[in-house]
PDB file of C-alpha atoms in Angstrom:
ATOM      1  CA  UNK A   1      -5.848   7.527  12.651  1.00  0.00           C
ATOM      2  CA  UNK A   2      -7.700   4.279  12.688  1.00  0.00           C
ATOM      3  CA  UNK A   3     -11.909   3.477  13.485  1.00  0.00           C
ATOM      4  CA  UNK A   4     -10.418   0.704  15.936  1.00  0.00           C
ATOM      5  CA  UNK A   5      -8.099   2.575  17.859  1.00  0.00           C
ATOM      6  CA  UNK A   6     -10.633   4.230  20.120  1.00  0.00           C
ATOM      7  CA  UNK A   7     -11.923   1.331  22.243  1.00  0.00           C
ATOM      8  CA  UNK A   8      -7.822   0.776  22.802  1.00  0.00           C
ATOM      9  CA  UNK A   9      -7.145   3.927  24.614  1.00  0.00           C
ATOM     10  CA  UNK A  10     -10.050   4.347  26.464  1.00  0.00           C
ATOM     11  CA  UNK A  11      -9.698   0.618  27.739  1.00  0.00           C
ATOM     12  CA  UNK A  12      -6.159   1.955  28.955  1.00  0.00           C
ATOM     13  CA  UNK A  13      -8.050   5.234  30.923  1.00  0.00           C
ATOM     14  CA  UNK A  14      -7.292   7.679  28.056  1.00  0.00           C
ATOM     15  CA  UNK A  15     -10.234   9.614  26.529  1.00  0.00           C
ATOM     16  CA  UNK A  16      -9.810   9.679  22.940  1.00  0.00           C
ATOM     17  CA  UNK A  17     -11.496  10.600  19.859  1.00  0.00           C
ATOM     18  CA  UNK A  18     -11.063   9.247  16.195  1.00  0.00           C
ATOM     19  CA  UNK A  19     -10.414  12.096  13.748  1.00  0.00           C
ATOM     20  CA  UNK A  20     -10.168  10.096  10.095  1.00  0.00           C
ATOM     21  CA  UNK A  21      -6.708   9.623   8.392  1.00  0.00           C
ATOM     22  CA  UNK A  22      -4.630  12.157   6.536  1.00  0.00           C
ATOM     23  CA  UNK A  23      -4.495   9.910   2.883  1.00  0.00           C
ATOM     24  CA  UNK A  24      -8.066  10.609   2.681  1.00  0.00           C
ATOM     25  CA  UNK A  25      -6.963  14.480   2.549  1.00  0.00           C
ATOM     26  CA  UNK A  26      -4.068  13.498   0.198  1.00  0.00           C
ATOM     27  CA  UNK A  27      -4.281  15.135  -3.577  1.00  0.00           C
ATOM     28  CA  UNK A  28      -5.238  12.553  -6.330  1.00  0.00           C
ATOM     29  CA  UNK A  29      -3.894  12.795  -9.954  1.00  0.00           C
ATOM     30  CA  UNK A  30      -6.651  13.982 -12.114  1.00  0.00           C
ATOM     31  CA  UNK A  31      -7.239  12.371 -15.853  1.00  0.00           C
ATOM     32  CA  UNK A  32      -4.914  15.174 -17.296  1.00  0.00           C
ATOM     33  CA  UNK A  33      -2.088  14.517 -15.342  1.00  0.00           C
ATOM     34  CA  UNK A  34      -2.278  10.947 -15.148  1.00  0.00           C
ATOM     35  CA  UNK A  35      -1.662  11.250 -19.291  1.00  0.00           C
ATOM     36  CA  UNK A  36       1.044  14.033 -18.776  1.00  0.00           C
ATOM     37  CA  UNK A  37       2.525  11.637 -16.938  1.00  0.00           C
ATOM     38  CA  UNK A  38       1.861   8.539 -19.103  1.00  0.00           C
ATOM     39  CA  UNK A  39       3.144  10.557 -22.413  1.00  0.00           C
ATOM     40  CA  UNK A  40       6.244  11.804 -20.836  1.00  0.00           C
ATOM     41  CA  UNK A  41       7.483   9.158 -19.610  1.00  0.00           C
ATOM     42  CA  UNK A  42       6.440   6.814 -22.715  1.00  0.00           C
ATOM     43  CA  UNK A  43       4.041   4.404 -21.227  1.00  0.00           C
ATOM     44  CA  UNK A  44       1.258   2.945 -23.444  1.00  0.00           C
ATOM     45  CA  UNK A  45      -0.935   1.722 -21.667  1.00  0.00           C
ATOM     46  CA  UNK A  46      -1.802   1.140 -18.094  1.00  0.00           C
ATOM     47  CA  UNK A  47       0.824  -0.014 -15.694  1.00  0.00           C
ATOM     48  CA  UNK A  48       1.369  -2.162 -12.945  1.00  0.00           C
ATOM     49  CA  UNK A  49       3.345  -0.763  -9.478  1.00  0.00           C
ATOM     50  CA  UNK A  50       5.892  -2.524  -8.337  1.00  0.00           C
ATOM     51  CA  UNK A  51       6.359  -1.200  -4.445  1.00  0.00           C
ATOM     52  CA  UNK A  52       9.274  -3.123  -2.392  1.00  0.00           C
ATOM     53  CA  UNK A  53       9.071  -0.595   0.169  1.00  0.00           C
ATOM     54  CA  UNK A  54      11.054   2.225   1.874  1.00  0.00           C
ATOM     55  CA  UNK A  55      14.065   0.531   4.080  1.00  0.00           C
ATOM     56  CA  UNK A  56      16.939  -0.623   2.768  1.00  0.00           C
ATOM     57  CA  UNK A  57      16.187  -4.043   4.639  1.00  0.00           C
ATOM     58  CA  UNK A  58      12.815  -4.571   2.946  1.00  0.00           C
ATOM     59  CA  UNK A  59      13.823  -3.416  -0.340  1.00  0.00           C
ATOM     60  CA  UNK A  60      16.582  -5.781  -0.777  1.00  0.00           C
ATOM     61  CA  UNK A  61      14.574  -8.947   0.305  1.00  0.00           C
ATOM     62  CA  UNK A  62      11.159  -8.065  -1.856  1.00  0.00           C
ATOM     63  CA  UNK A  63      12.640  -6.501  -5.125  1.00  0.00           C
ATOM     64  CA  UNK A  64      13.854 -10.292  -6.323  1.00  0.00           C
ATOM     65  CA  UNK A  65      10.577 -11.549  -5.430  1.00  0.00           C
ATOM     66  CA  UNK A  66       8.653  -8.571  -7.504  1.00  0.00           C
ATOM     67  CA  UNK A  67      11.364  -9.663 -10.493  1.00  0.00           C
ATOM     68  CA  UNK A  68      10.175 -13.276 -10.035  1.00  0.00           C
ATOM     69  CA  UNK A  69       6.300 -12.475 -10.101  1.00  0.00           C
ATOM     70  CA  UNK A  70       6.815  -9.999 -13.084  1.00  0.00           C
ATOM     71  CA  UNK A  71       8.717 -12.489 -14.861  1.00  0.00           C
ATOM     72  CA  UNK A  72       5.416 -14.588 -15.079  1.00  0.00           C
ATOM     73  CA  UNK A  73       2.786 -11.933 -15.690  1.00  0.00           C
ATOM     74  CA  UNK A  74       1.428 -10.553 -19.551  1.00  0.00           C
ATOM     75  CA  UNK A  75       3.720  -7.641 -20.842  1.00  0.00           C
ATOM     76  CA  UNK A  76       2.542  -4.411 -19.066  1.00  0.00           C
ATOM     77  CA  UNK A  77       4.607  -1.427 -17.956  1.00  0.00           C
ATOM     78  CA  UNK A  78       5.853  -1.552 -14.276  1.00  0.00           C
ATOM     79  CA  UNK A  79       6.348   1.774 -12.682  1.00  0.00           C
ATOM     80  CA  UNK A  80       8.697   1.815  -9.295  1.00  0.00           C
ATOM     81  CA  UNK A  81       7.619   5.054  -6.648  1.00  0.00           C
ATOM     82  CA  UNK A  82      10.421   4.693  -4.491  1.00  0.00           C
ATOM     83  CA  UNK A  83      12.096   7.447  -2.407  1.00  0.00           C
ATOM     84  CA  UNK A  84      15.536   9.669  -3.218  1.00  0.00           C
ATOM     85  CA  UNK A  85      17.013   7.857   0.214  1.00  0.00           C
ATOM     86  CA  UNK A  86      16.824   3.970  -1.465  1.00  0.00           C
ATOM     87  CA  UNK A  87      16.155   4.760  -4.499  1.00  0.00           C
ATOM     88  CA  UNK A  88      20.215   4.042  -5.957  1.00  0.00           C
ATOM     89  CA  UNK A  89      19.599   0.348  -4.513  1.00  0.00           C
ATOM     90  CA  UNK A  90      16.154  -0.091  -5.917  1.00  0.00           C
ATOM     91  CA  UNK A  91      18.074   1.037  -9.342  1.00  0.00           C
ATOM     92  CA  UNK A  92      20.355  -2.102  -9.127  1.00  0.00           C
ATOM     93  CA  UNK A  93      18.440  -4.748  -7.932  1.00  0.00           C
ATOM     94  CA  UNK A  94      15.951  -3.916 -10.527  1.00  0.00           C
ATOM     95  CA  UNK A  95      18.219  -4.620 -13.100  1.00  0.00           C
ATOM     96  CA  UNK A  96      17.599  -7.915 -13.535  1.00  0.00           C
ATOM     97  CA  UNK A  97      13.968  -7.938 -13.455  1.00  0.00           C
ATOM     98  CA  UNK A  98      12.615  -9.237 -17.519  1.00  0.00           C
ATOM     99  CA  UNK A  99      11.752  -5.212 -18.300  1.00  0.00           C
ATOM    100  CA  UNK A 100      12.777  -2.098 -17.071  1.00  0.00           C
ATOM    101  CA  UNK A 101      10.737  -0.403 -15.348  1.00  0.00           C
ATOM    102  CA  UNK A 102      10.518   3.189 -14.848  1.00  0.00           C
ATOM    103  CA  UNK A 103      11.392   4.099 -11.332  1.00  0.00           C
ATOM    104  CA  UNK A 104       9.567   7.803  -9.892  1.00  0.00           C
ATOM    105  CA  UNK A 105      10.945   9.884  -6.613  1.00  0.00           C
ATOM    106  CA  UNK A 106       9.249  13.074  -7.605  1.00  0.00           C
ATOM    107  CA  UNK A 107       5.682  13.765  -5.469  1.00  0.00           C
ATOM    108  CA  UNK A 108       4.210  14.742  -8.329  1.00  0.00           C
ATOM    109  CA  UNK A 109       5.372  11.666 -10.602  1.00  0.00           C
ATOM    110  CA  UNK A 110       4.371   9.383  -7.474  1.00  0.00           C
ATOM    111  CA  UNK A 111       0.284  10.995  -7.586  1.00  0.00           C
ATOM    112  CA  UNK A 112       0.311  10.499 -11.177  1.00  0.00           C
ATOM    113  CA  UNK A 113       1.804   6.706 -11.128  1.00  0.00           C
ATOM    114  CA  UNK A 114      -0.624   5.970  -8.442  1.00  0.00           C
ATOM    115  CA  UNK A 115      -3.975   7.007  -9.803  1.00  0.00           C
ATOM    116  CA  UNK A 116      -3.299   5.363 -13.180  1.00  0.00           C
ATOM    117  CA  UNK A 117      -2.464   2.288 -11.879  1.00  0.00           C
ATOM    118  CA  UNK A 118      -4.006  -0.943 -13.084  1.00  0.00           C
ATOM    119  CA  UNK A 119      -3.121  -2.701 -10.277  1.00  0.00           C
ATOM    120  CA  UNK A 120      -0.202  -3.586  -7.225  1.00  0.00           C
ATOM    121  CA  UNK A 121       2.547  -4.770  -5.770  1.00  0.00           C
ATOM    122  CA  UNK A 122       3.317  -3.734  -2.823  1.00  0.00           C
ATOM    123  CA  UNK A 123       5.265  -3.926   0.919  1.00  0.00           C
ATOM    124  CA  UNK A 124       2.984  -4.094   3.788  1.00  0.00           C
ATOM    125  CA  UNK A 125       2.260  -0.934   5.023  1.00  0.00           C
ATOM    126  CA  UNK A 126       0.875   2.864   4.952  1.00  0.00           C
ATOM    127  CA  UNK A 127       1.280   2.337   1.334  1.00  0.00           C
ATOM    128  CA  UNK A 128      -1.666   0.084   1.459  1.00  0.00           C
ATOM    129  CA  UNK A 129      -3.978   3.182   1.544  1.00  0.00           C
ATOM    130  CA  UNK A 130      -2.305   5.665  -0.614  1.00  0.00           C
ATOM    131  CA  UNK A 131      -3.282   2.692  -2.889  1.00  0.00           C
ATOM    132  CA  UNK A 132      -6.849   2.375  -1.571  1.00  0.00           C
ATOM    133  CA  UNK A 133      -7.179   6.280  -1.794  1.00  0.00           C
ATOM    134  CA  UNK A 134      -6.903   6.029  -5.298  1.00  0.00           C
ATOM    135  CA  UNK A 135      -8.388   2.968  -6.493  1.00  0.00           C
ATOM    136  CA  UNK A 136      -5.620   0.191  -7.528  1.00  0.00           C
ATOM    137  CA  UNK A 137      -6.391  -3.111  -6.957  1.00  0.00           C
ATOM    138  CA  UNK A 138      -3.096  -4.736  -4.995  1.00  0.00           C
ATOM    139  CA  UNK A 139      -1.113  -7.399  -3.217  1.00  0.00           C
ATOM    140  CA  UNK A 140       0.657  -7.774  -0.614  1.00  0.00           C
ATOM    141  CA  UNK A 141       3.865  -9.139   0.117  1.00  0.00           C
ATOM    142  CA  UNK A 142       6.960  -8.624   3.181  1.00  0.00           C
ATOM    143  CA  UNK A 143       9.394 -10.503   4.679  1.00  0.00           C
ATOM    144  CA  UNK A 144      11.902 -10.305   7.192  1.00  0.00           C
ATOM    145  CA  UNK A 145      14.389 -12.196   8.537  1.00  0.00           C
ATOM    146  CA  UNK A 146      13.360 -15.640  10.251  1.00  0.00           C
ATOM    147  CA  UNK A 147      14.455 -14.212  14.479  1.00  0.00           C
ATOM    148  CA  UNK A 148      11.599 -11.374  13.535  1.00  0.00           C
ATOM    149  CA  UNK A 149       9.277 -14.173  11.987  1.00  0.00           C
ATOM    150  CA  UNK A 150       9.512 -16.206  15.031  1.00  0.00           C
ATOM    151  CA  UNK A 151       9.050 -13.263  17.280  1.00  0.00           C
ATOM    152  CA  UNK A 152       5.850 -11.728  15.426  1.00  0.00           C
ATOM    153  CA  UNK A 153       4.624 -15.101  14.781  1.00  0.00           C
ATOM    154  CA  UNK A 154       3.884 -15.028  18.354  1.00  0.00           C
ATOM    155  CA  UNK A 155       2.633 -11.709  19.341  1.00  0.00           C
ATOM    156  CA  UNK A 156       0.151 -11.460  16.428  1.00  0.00           C
ATOM    157  CA  UNK A 157      -3.620 -11.243  17.501  1.00  0.00           C
ATOM    158  CA  UNK A 158      -5.203 -11.169  14.015  1.00  0.00           C
ATOM    159  CA  UNK A 159      -4.842 -12.828  10.689  1.00  0.00           C
ATOM    160  CA  UNK A 160      -4.577  -9.916   8.373  1.00  0.00           C
ATOM    161  CA  UNK A 161      -1.951  -7.072   8.610  1.00  0.00           C
ATOM    162  CA  UNK A 162      -3.003  -4.750   5.664  1.00  0.00           C
ATOM    163  CA  UNK A 163      -4.927  -2.195   7.157  1.00  0.00           C
ATOM    164  CA  UNK A 164      -7.623  -1.873   4.229  1.00  0.00           C
ATOM    165  CA  UNK A 165      -8.450  -5.397   5.524  1.00  0.00           C
ATOM    166  CA  UNK A 166      -8.630  -4.196   8.977  1.00  0.00           C
ATOM    167  CA  UNK A 167     -10.491  -1.030   8.432  1.00  0.00           C
ATOM    168  CA  UNK A 168     -13.150  -2.483   5.899  1.00  0.00           C
ATOM    169  CA  UNK A 169     -13.638  -5.538   7.956  1.00  0.00           C
ATOM    170  CA  UNK A 170     -12.983  -7.638   5.028  1.00  0.00           C
ATOM    171  CA  UNK A 171     -10.031  -9.779   3.789  1.00  0.00           C
ATOM    172  CA  UNK A 172     -10.510  -8.509   0.126  1.00  0.00           C
ATOM    173  CA  UNK A 173      -7.053  -7.966  -0.207  1.00  0.00           C
ATOM    174  CA  UNK A 174      -4.381 -11.246  -0.429  1.00  0.00           C
ATOM    175  CA  UNK A 175      -1.472 -10.641   1.717  1.00  0.00           C
ATOM    176  CA  UNK A 176       1.978 -13.139   1.927  1.00  0.00           C
ATOM    177  CA  UNK A 177       3.913 -12.787   4.571  1.00  0.00           C
ATOM    178  CA  UNK A 178       7.030 -14.051   6.033  1.00  0.00           C
ATOM    179  CA  UNK A 179       7.530 -17.838   4.949  1.00  0.00           C
ATOM    180  CA  UNK A 180       4.610 -17.848   2.470  1.00  0.00           C
ATOM    181  CA  UNK A 181       6.223 -14.406   0.103  1.00  0.00           C
ATOM    182  CA  UNK A 182       7.037 -16.423  -2.235  1.00  0.00           C
ATOM    183  CA  UNK A 183       6.137 -15.246  -6.509  1.00  0.00           C
ATOM    184  CA  UNK A 184       5.115 -18.565  -7.080  1.00  0.00           C
ATOM    185  CA  UNK A 185       1.925 -17.931  -4.606  1.00  0.00           C
ATOM    186  CA  UNK A 186       2.168 -14.198  -5.035  1.00  0.00           C
ATOM    187  CA  UNK A 187       1.994 -14.099  -9.104  1.00  0.00           C
ATOM    188  CA  UNK A 188      -1.511 -16.077  -9.704  1.00  0.00           C
ATOM    189  CA  UNK A 189      -3.466 -13.386  -7.241  1.00  0.00           C
ATOM    190  CA  UNK A 190      -1.941 -10.199  -8.848  1.00  0.00           C
ATOM    191  CA  UNK A 191      -2.965 -12.029 -12.411  1.00  0.00           C
ATOM    192  CA  UNK A 192      -6.365 -12.256 -11.180  1.00  0.00           C
ATOM    193  CA  UNK A 193      -6.890  -9.012 -10.535  1.00  0.00           C
ATOM    194  CA  UNK A 194      -5.725  -7.610 -13.692  1.00  0.00           C
ATOM    195  CA  UNK A 195      -8.986  -8.314 -15.421  1.00  0.00           C
ATOM    196  CA  UNK A 196     -12.253  -6.918 -14.181  1.00  0.00           C
ATOM    197  CA  UNK A 197     -13.702  -9.998 -12.185  1.00  0.00           C
ATOM    198  CA  UNK A 198     -14.793 -10.506  -8.805  1.00  0.00           C
ATOM    199  CA  UNK A 199     -11.575 -10.360  -7.292  1.00  0.00           C
ATOM    200  CA  UNK A 200     -11.289  -6.595  -8.809  1.00  0.00           C
ATOM    201  CA  UNK A 201     -14.605  -6.154  -7.857  1.00  0.00           C
ATOM    202  CA  UNK A 202     -14.121  -7.077  -4.002  1.00  0.00           C
ATOM    203  CA  UNK A 203     -11.147  -5.185  -3.634  1.00  0.00           C
ATOM    204  CA  UNK A 204     -12.953  -2.004  -4.864  1.00  0.00           C
ATOM    205  CA  UNK A 205     -15.990  -2.013  -2.629  1.00  0.00           C
ATOM    206  CA  UNK A 206     -13.206  -2.774   0.393  1.00  0.00           C
ATOM    207  CA  UNK A 207     -11.332   0.477  -0.907  1.00  0.00           C
ATOM    208  CA  UNK A 208     -14.490   2.429  -1.285  1.00  0.00           C
ATOM    209  CA  UNK A 209     -15.500   1.077   2.455  1.00  0.00           C
ATOM    210  CA  UNK A 210     -11.938   2.063   3.314  1.00  0.00           C
ATOM    211  CA  UNK A 211     -11.864   5.552   2.752  1.00  0.00           C
ATOM    212  CA  UNK A 212     -15.527   6.714   3.945  1.00  0.00           C
ATOM    213  CA  UNK A 213     -14.261   4.764   7.515  1.00  0.00           C
ATOM    214  CA  UNK A 214     -11.269   7.104   7.399  1.00  0.00           C
ATOM    215  CA  UNK A 215     -13.531  10.504   6.462  1.00  0.00           C
ATOM    216  CA  UNK A 216     -13.187  10.816   2.651  1.00  0.00           C
ATOM    217  CA  UNK A 217     -16.012  13.385   1.880  1.00  0.00           C
ATOM    218  CA  UNK A 218     -16.149  14.928   5.885  1.00  0.00           C
ATOM    219  CA  UNK A 219     -14.538  17.096   7.267  1.00  0.00           C
ATOM    220  CA  UNK A 220     -10.704  17.354   7.249  1.00  0.00           C
ATOM    221  CA  UNK A 221      -8.801  14.902   9.385  1.00  0.00           C
ATOM    222  CA  UNK A 222      -6.598  18.080   9.961  1.00  0.00           C
ATOM    223  CA  UNK A 223      -9.040  19.557  11.241  1.00  0.00           C
ATOM    224  CA  UNK A 224     -10.943  17.445  13.209  1.00  0.00           C
ATOM    225  CA  UNK A 225      -7.902  16.339  15.326  1.00  0.00           C
ATOM    226  CA  UNK A 226      -7.577  19.870  16.590  1.00  0.00           C
ATOM    227  CA  UNK A 227     -11.453  20.302  17.587  1.00  0.00           C
ATOM    228  CA  UNK A 228     -10.638  16.888  19.220  1.00  0.00           C
ATOM    229  CA  UNK A 229      -7.079  19.045  20.922  1.00  0.00           C
ATOM    230  CA  UNK A 230      -9.776  22.180  22.208  1.00  0.00           C
ATOM    231  CA  UNK A 231     -12.146  19.960  23.709  1.00  0.00           C
ATOM    232  CA  UNK A 232      -9.651  17.867  25.828  1.00  0.00           C
ATOM    233  CA  UNK A 233      -8.101  21.455  26.861  1.00  0.00           C
ATOM    234  CA  UNK A 234     -11.444  22.361  27.812  1.00  0.00           C
ATOM    235  CA  UNK A 235     -12.522  19.579  30.048  1.00  0.00           C
ATOM    236  CA  UNK A 236      -9.001  19.832  31.619  1.00  0.00           C
TER     237      UNK A 236
END
């Protein structure tokens, strides 16, 4: 799925073809769908996406930090796309945020929310590729328990975990992990992405590179994967 993976597989004695990432084939909401979503939900202008994750532990750790960050930013609508399994928990945790965010779980609403967002504060994970597919500048944050911090810090062999950074060979997306997952560090980075400027432009370029390298504009990844399987069967 990722262009840097095949050498790791071939080094281990396997055959491997890069076929592209499914995110490049996912539908993106158009301007009319975004406008309808905004009108339906009373969103008067560009909004910020807050994405605290899809698992209970990460949501519990990140939602309070996101609330602290939002308290320092200029007032603007906030949309929280989430999954039904943690939607109730998210609603409880955002109750003390400085504004009442719009929580969405419907797939069409999520697509429109992504397509119309000005910027995003998101948990680390594949959501960074979804944001890149929609051209949404982002800040990545993640925290874990102390034991996990200790173990993971000694396993990491790269200086970034954000897929947009890894695929684009840049460090355009700021990330705040572990002990650095603090509102006072995150807020300036996110505020710097809201106006047009160098940080926003660098991310837009990195996201475009990422989507190109993941196969946007080419044959669908699923079809390329099928051809790869058939070729391997033929060789066998």
